[in-house]
Amino acid sequence: MRTLPRTFYDRSTETVAKELLGMLLVHRIDGIMRVGRIVETEAYLGPHDLAAHTSRGRTARTEVMFGPPGYAYVYLIYGIYNCLNVVTEAEGHGSAVLFRALEPIANLEGGTKGPGLLCRAMGIDRRLYGHDLTSDDFFIAAPERPEAFTIVARPRVGVDYAGEWASRPLRFYIQSNAFVSRK
């Protein structure tokens, strides 16, 4: 597997969100490699995007989102589910891509349809906040044999509070993939 370089993330958030589809999320825990194929993502474009956490300003929670690209932004929702994002674009921009669903490839137990479930299956929690996603133990890699697929764009999930930003087609998924969380 070839780990994606930092330059992959230092581009338009929408482009990164689409191009992450089909890539492999890898987390090595106690010598066991957990692997899932990324099949659904959401783009959060920075402080001007009212659905992005950075729209409320720079806080201790969102600090990593303003850092260099290629780092993990992990946060807790509903008090029980961790969610994983990768920071995108130039340092100081405050944008990221949320991972919504994975197709299990190796050593995953439980569901992977939804950001909280995929984090549970991958062993991802807030201890990985700020982790470099170009590292040896937690990274995103290009598959050895990429598959062709069609990308579907839809509005993001659960951001009704964001006004006009709620209806923007910033959720991307692989058409007809059985592991997508919502069609």
mmCIF file of N, CA, C and O in Angstrom, residues 58-67 73 129:
data_model
loop_
_atom_site.group_PDB
_atom_site.id
_atom_site.type_symbol
_atom_site.label_atom_id
_atom_site.label_comp_id
_atom_site.label_asym_id
_atom_site.label_seq_id
_atom_site.Cartn_x
_atom_site.Cartn_y
_atom_site.Cartn_z
ATOM 1 N N ARG A 58 -12.267 29.773 15.947
ATOM 2 C CA ARG A 58 -11.162 28.913 16.365
ATOM 3 C C ARG A 58 -11.320 28.602 17.841
ATOM 4 O O ARG A 58 -11.364 29.517 18.659
ATOM 5 N N THR A 59 -11.412 27.318 18.177
ATOM 6 C CA THR A 59 -11.576 26.886 19.564
ATOM 7 C C THR A 59 -10.589 25.762 19.853
ATOM 8 O O THR A 59 -9.947 25.242 18.932
ATOM 9 N N ALA A 60 -10.507 25.352 21.106
ATOM 10 C CA ALA A 60 -9.632 24.226 21.461
ATOM 11 C C ALA A 60 -10.055 22.977 20.687
ATOM 12 O O ALA A 60 -9.213 22.199 20.242
ATOM 13 N N ARG A 61 -11.376 22.793 20.514
ATOM 14 C CA ARG A 61 -11.885 21.625 19.791
ATOM 15 C C ARG A 61 -11.475 21.640 18.322
ATOM 16 O O ARG A 61 -11.147 20.612 17.755
ATOM 17 N N THR A 62 -11.521 22.812 17.685
ATOM 18 C CA THR A 62 -11.283 22.888 16.240
ATOM 19 C C THR A 62 -9.843 23.274 15.869
ATOM 20 O O THR A 62 -9.541 23.408 14.687
ATOM 21 N N GLU A 63 -8.988 23.440 16.831
ATOM 22 C CA GLU A 63 -7.629 23.926 16.569
ATOM 23 C C GLU A 63 -6.919 23.143 15.469
ATOM 24 O O GLU A 63 -6.288 23.732 14.590
ATOM 25 N N VAL A 64 -7.012 21.829 15.491
ATOM 26 C CA VAL A 64 -6.308 21.020 14.488
ATOM 27 C C VAL A 64 -6.819 21.311 13.082
ATOM 28 O O VAL A 64 -6.074 21.214 12.110
ATOM 29 N N MET A 65 -8.086 21.727 12.947
ATOM 30 C CA MET A 65 -8.630 22.022 11.621
ATOM 31 C C MET A 65 -7.949 23.226 10.970
ATOM 32 O O MET A 65 -7.989 23.382 9.758
ATOM 33 N N PHE A 66 -7.336 24.063 11.782
ATOM 34 C CA PHE A 66 -6.630 25.235 11.261
ATOM 35 C C PHE A 66 -5.143 24.949 11.033
ATOM 36 O O PHE A 66 -4.405 25.821 10.604
ATOM 37 N N GLY A 67 -4.739 23.732 11.346
ATOM 38 C CA GLY A 67 -3.337 23.366 11.189
ATOM 39 C C GLY A 67 -3.026 22.917 9.783
ATOM 40 O O GLY A 67 -3.846 23.067 8.871
ATOM 41 N N TYR A 73 -8.904 15.106 12.617
ATOM 42 C CA TYR A 73 -9.790 15.858 13.510
ATOM 43 C C TYR A 73 -10.832 14.857 13.980
ATOM 44 O O TYR A 73 -11.678 14.418 13.210
ATOM 45 N N TYR A 129 -6.932 12.417 17.908
ATOM 46 C CA TYR A 129 -7.081 13.830 17.539
ATOM 47 C C TYR A 129 -5.692 14.407 17.249
ATOM 48 O O TYR A 129 -4.769 14.272 18.050
#
